[in-house]
Coordinates of C-alpha atoms and ligand atoms in Angstrom, one line a residue:
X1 CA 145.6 97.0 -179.1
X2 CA 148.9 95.7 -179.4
X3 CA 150.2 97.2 -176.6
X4 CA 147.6 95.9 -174.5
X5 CA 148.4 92.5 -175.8
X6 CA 152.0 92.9 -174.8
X7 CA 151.3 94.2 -171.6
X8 CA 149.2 91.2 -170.6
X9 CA 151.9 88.9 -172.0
X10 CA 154.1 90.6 -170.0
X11 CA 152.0 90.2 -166.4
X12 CA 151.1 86.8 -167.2
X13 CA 155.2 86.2 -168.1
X14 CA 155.8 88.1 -164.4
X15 CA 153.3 85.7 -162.2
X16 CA 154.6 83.4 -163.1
X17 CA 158.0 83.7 -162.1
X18 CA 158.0 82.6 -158.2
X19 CA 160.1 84.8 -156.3
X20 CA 161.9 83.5 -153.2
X21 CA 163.3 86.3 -150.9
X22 CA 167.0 86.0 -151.2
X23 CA 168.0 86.0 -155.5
X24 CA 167.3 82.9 -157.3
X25 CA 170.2 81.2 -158.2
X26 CA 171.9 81.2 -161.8
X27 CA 174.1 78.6 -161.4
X28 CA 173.8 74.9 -159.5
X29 CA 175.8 76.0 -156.7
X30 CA 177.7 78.8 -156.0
X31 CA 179.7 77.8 -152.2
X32 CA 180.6 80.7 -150.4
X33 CA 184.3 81.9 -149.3
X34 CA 185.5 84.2 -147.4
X35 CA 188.0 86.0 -149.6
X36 CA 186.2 89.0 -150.2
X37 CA 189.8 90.8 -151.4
X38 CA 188.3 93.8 -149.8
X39 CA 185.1 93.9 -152.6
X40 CA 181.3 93.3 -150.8
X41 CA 178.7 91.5 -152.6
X42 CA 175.6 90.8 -151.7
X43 CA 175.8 87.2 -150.6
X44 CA 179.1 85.8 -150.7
X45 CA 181.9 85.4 -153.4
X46 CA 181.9 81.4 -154.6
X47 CA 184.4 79.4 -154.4
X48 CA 185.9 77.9 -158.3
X49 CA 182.5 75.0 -158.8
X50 CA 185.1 72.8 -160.0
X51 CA 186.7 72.8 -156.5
X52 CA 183.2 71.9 -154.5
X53 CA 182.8 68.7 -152.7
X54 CA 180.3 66.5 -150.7
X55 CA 181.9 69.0 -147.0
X56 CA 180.5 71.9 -148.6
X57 CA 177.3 70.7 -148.2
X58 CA 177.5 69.2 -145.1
X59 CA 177.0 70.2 -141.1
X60 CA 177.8 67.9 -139.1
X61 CA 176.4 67.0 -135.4
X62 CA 173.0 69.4 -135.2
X63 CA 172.9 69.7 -131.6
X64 CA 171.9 69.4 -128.5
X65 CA 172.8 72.7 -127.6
X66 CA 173.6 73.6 -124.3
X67 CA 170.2 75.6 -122.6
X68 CA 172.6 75.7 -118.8
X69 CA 171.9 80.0 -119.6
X70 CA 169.6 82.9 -118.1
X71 CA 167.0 82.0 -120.9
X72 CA 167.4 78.0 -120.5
X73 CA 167.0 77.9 -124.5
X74 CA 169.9 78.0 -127.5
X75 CA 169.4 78.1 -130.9
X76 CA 172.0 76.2 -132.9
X77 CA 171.9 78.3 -136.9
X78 CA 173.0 76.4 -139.8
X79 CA 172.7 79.6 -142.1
X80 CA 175.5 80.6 -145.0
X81 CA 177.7 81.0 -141.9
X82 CA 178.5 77.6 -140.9
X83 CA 177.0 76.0 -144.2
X84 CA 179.1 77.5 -147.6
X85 CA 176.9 75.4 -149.6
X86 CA 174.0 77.3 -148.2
X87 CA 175.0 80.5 -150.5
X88 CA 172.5 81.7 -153.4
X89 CA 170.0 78.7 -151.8
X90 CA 167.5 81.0 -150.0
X91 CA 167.4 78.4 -146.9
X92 CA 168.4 77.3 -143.8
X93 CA 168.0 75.8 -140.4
X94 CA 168.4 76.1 -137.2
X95 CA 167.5 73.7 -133.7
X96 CA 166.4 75.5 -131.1
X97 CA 167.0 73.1 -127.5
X98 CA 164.9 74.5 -124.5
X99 CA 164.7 73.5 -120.5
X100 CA 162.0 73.4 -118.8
X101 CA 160.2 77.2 -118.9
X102 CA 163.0 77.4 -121.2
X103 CA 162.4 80.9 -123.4
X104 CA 163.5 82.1 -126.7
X105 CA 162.8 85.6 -126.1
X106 CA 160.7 87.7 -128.5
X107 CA 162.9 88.2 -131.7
X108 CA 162.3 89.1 -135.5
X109 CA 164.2 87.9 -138.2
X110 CA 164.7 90.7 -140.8
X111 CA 164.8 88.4 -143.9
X112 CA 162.9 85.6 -143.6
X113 CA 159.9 83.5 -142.9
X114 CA 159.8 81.1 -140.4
X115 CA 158.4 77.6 -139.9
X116 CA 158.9 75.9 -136.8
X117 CA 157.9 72.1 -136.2
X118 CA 158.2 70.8 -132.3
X119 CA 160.0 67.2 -132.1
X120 CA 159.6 67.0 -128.3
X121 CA 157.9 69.1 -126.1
X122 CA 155.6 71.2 -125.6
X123 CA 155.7 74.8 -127.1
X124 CA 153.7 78.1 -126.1
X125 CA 154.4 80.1 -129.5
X126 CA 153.1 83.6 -131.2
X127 CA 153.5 86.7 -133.3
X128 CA 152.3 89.6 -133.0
X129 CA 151.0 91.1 -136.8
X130 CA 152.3 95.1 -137.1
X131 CA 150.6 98.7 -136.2
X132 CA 148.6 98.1 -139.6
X133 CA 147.0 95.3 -137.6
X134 CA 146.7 96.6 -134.4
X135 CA 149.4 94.2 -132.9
X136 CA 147.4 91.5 -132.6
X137 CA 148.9 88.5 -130.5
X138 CA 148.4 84.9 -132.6
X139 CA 149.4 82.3 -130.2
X140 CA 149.2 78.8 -129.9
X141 CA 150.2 75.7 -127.8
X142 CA 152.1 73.6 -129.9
X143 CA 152.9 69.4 -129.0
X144 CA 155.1 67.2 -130.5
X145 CA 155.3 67.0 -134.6
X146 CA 153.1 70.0 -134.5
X147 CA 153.9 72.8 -137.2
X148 CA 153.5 76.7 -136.9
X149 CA 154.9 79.6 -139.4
X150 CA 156.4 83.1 -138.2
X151 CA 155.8 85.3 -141.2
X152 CA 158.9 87.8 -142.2
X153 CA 159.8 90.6 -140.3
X154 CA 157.5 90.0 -137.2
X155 CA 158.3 89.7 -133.6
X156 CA 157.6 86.3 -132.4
X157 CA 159.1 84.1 -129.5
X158 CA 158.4 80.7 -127.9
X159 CA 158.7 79.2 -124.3
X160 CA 159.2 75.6 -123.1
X161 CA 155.4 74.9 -121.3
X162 CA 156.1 71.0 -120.7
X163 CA 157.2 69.2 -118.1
X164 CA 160.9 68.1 -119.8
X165 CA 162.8 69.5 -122.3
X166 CA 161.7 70.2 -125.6
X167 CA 163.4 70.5 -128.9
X168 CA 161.8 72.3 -132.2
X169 CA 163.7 72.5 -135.6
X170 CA 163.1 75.9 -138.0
X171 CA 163.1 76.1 -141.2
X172 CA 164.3 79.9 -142.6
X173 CA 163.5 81.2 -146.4
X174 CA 167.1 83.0 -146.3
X175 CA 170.8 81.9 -146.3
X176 CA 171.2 84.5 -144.2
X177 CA 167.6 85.3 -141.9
X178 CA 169.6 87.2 -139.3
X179 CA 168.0 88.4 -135.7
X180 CA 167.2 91.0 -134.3
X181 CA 166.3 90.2 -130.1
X182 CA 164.0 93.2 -129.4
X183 CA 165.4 93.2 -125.9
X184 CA 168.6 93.2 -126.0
X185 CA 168.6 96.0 -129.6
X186 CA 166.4 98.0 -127.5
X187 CA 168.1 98.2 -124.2
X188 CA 171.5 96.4 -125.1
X189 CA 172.5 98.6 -127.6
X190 CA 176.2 99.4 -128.1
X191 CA 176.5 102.6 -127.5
X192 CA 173.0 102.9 -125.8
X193 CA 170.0 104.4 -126.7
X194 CA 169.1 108.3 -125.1
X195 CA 167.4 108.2 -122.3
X196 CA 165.2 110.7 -123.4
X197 CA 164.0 108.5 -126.5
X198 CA 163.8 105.1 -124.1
X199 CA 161.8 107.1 -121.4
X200 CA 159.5 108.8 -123.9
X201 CA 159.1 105.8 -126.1
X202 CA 158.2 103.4 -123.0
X203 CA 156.3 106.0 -120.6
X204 CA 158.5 105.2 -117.8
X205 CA 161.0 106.8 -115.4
X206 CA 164.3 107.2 -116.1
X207 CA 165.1 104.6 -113.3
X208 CA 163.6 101.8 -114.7
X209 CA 165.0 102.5 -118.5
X210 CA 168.2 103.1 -116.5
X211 CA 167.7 99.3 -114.9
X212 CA 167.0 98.0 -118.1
X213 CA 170.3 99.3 -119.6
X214 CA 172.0 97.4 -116.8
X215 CA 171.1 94.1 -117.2
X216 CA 172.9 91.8 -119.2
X217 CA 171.4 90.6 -122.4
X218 CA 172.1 87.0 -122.7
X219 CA 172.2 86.6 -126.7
X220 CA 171.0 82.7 -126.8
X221 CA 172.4 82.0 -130.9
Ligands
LIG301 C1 184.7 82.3 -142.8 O1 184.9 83.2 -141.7 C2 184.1 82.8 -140.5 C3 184.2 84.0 -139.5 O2 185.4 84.6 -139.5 C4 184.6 81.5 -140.0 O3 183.8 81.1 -138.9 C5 184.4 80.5 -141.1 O4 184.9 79.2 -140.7 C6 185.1 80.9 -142.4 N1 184.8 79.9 -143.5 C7 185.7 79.5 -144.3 C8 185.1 78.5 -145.4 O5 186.9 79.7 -144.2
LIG302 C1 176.8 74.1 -120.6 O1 177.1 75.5 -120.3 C2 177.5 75.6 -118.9 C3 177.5 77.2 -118.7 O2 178.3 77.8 -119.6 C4 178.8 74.9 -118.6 O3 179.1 75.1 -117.3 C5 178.6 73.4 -118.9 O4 179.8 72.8 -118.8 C6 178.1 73.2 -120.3 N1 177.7 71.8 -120.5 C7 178.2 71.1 -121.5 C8 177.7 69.7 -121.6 O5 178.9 71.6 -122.4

């Protein structure tokens, strides 16, 4: 009986401990550096907290970025690796500028959740859910101060429907969300993917995998 008392102590002690998906922090900042001494952590080795100040924290000038590219979009990141203070947070930004019929191109983000909010423009957003799920498509047409969440690990993308351009801010639950453009992993590869694996994988003649593997991948972050 004990036992079972202890054991419920210890769920009820575990639920309610709210997990983020990077590490909570242990300390009230921890601003990252690049002297690694040639030691890997995961995260980033801090800087001496003493030595912190009000630029640490700080990113200056969030866009516009430049969308004159083959996708007429750019996503401007403020993750761990253009804001130290970022480190150990489990957050971060990014502004995503698009032209008109302006695309960021389906993408996943191996680390984190994603919610975008549009503050101009209009937006034609989805995911699709995994294999579990049958790949469903959940889309939506999104306007101005309208709010719409990517959930971690799934492929998702948005285009630029409206007339102008159109500007949406994301919000990411890691310091460090990273992207992977399923395009450009798939048929940008460095050294490329066999032939025989792209061909089988997409039903298609060689020809056209062979095409793909030409093109240029423009990588719009
Ligand atoms: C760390 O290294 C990155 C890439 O080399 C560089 O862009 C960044 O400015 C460096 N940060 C600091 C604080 O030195
Ligand atoms: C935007 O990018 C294009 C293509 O690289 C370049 O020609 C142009 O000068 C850039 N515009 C600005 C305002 O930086």
């Amino acid at each position: 009986m004990k036992a079972f008392y202890f054991l419920v102590a210890l769920l009820a002690l575990a639920s309610s401990v709210a997990f983020a998906y990077d590490p909570n922090p242990l300390q009230d900042f921890c601003v990252a550096i690049n002297d690694t001494k040639g030691v890997f952590v995961n995260g980033r080795f801090c800087k001496d907290p003493k030595l912190a100040n009000a630029n640490d924290f700080f990113f200056e000038g969030l866009g516009p970025g430049n969308t004159s590219n083959p996708l007429g979009s750019r996503v401007t990141p403020v993750t761990v690796n253009e804001l130290p203070g970022l480190n150990t947070l489990g957050i971060s930004l990014a502004r995503i500028d698009f032209a008109p019929r302006g695309l960021n191109p389906p993408h996943l983000h191996p680390r984190a959740s994603e919610l975008l909010v549009v503050l101009e423009g209009t937006l034609y957003v989805g995911f699709v859910s995994s294999n579990q799920d049958n790949n469903r498509l959940f889309a939506k047409i999104l306007k101005k101060g309208d709010v719409f969440v990517f959930p971690i690990g799934l492929i998702h993308f948005q285009l630029n429907v409206g007339h102008g351009d159109a500007v949406a801010i994301a919000g990411l639950g890691s310091q460090n969300p990273g992207v992977i453009t399923i395009a450009n992993a798939v048929f940008g590869s460095n050294p490329p993917i066999s032939l025989e694996v792209l061909t089988k994988a997409f039903q298609v003649d060689e020809d056209i995998i062979k095409y793909l593997q030409k093109q240029f991948w423009y990588n719009n972050s």
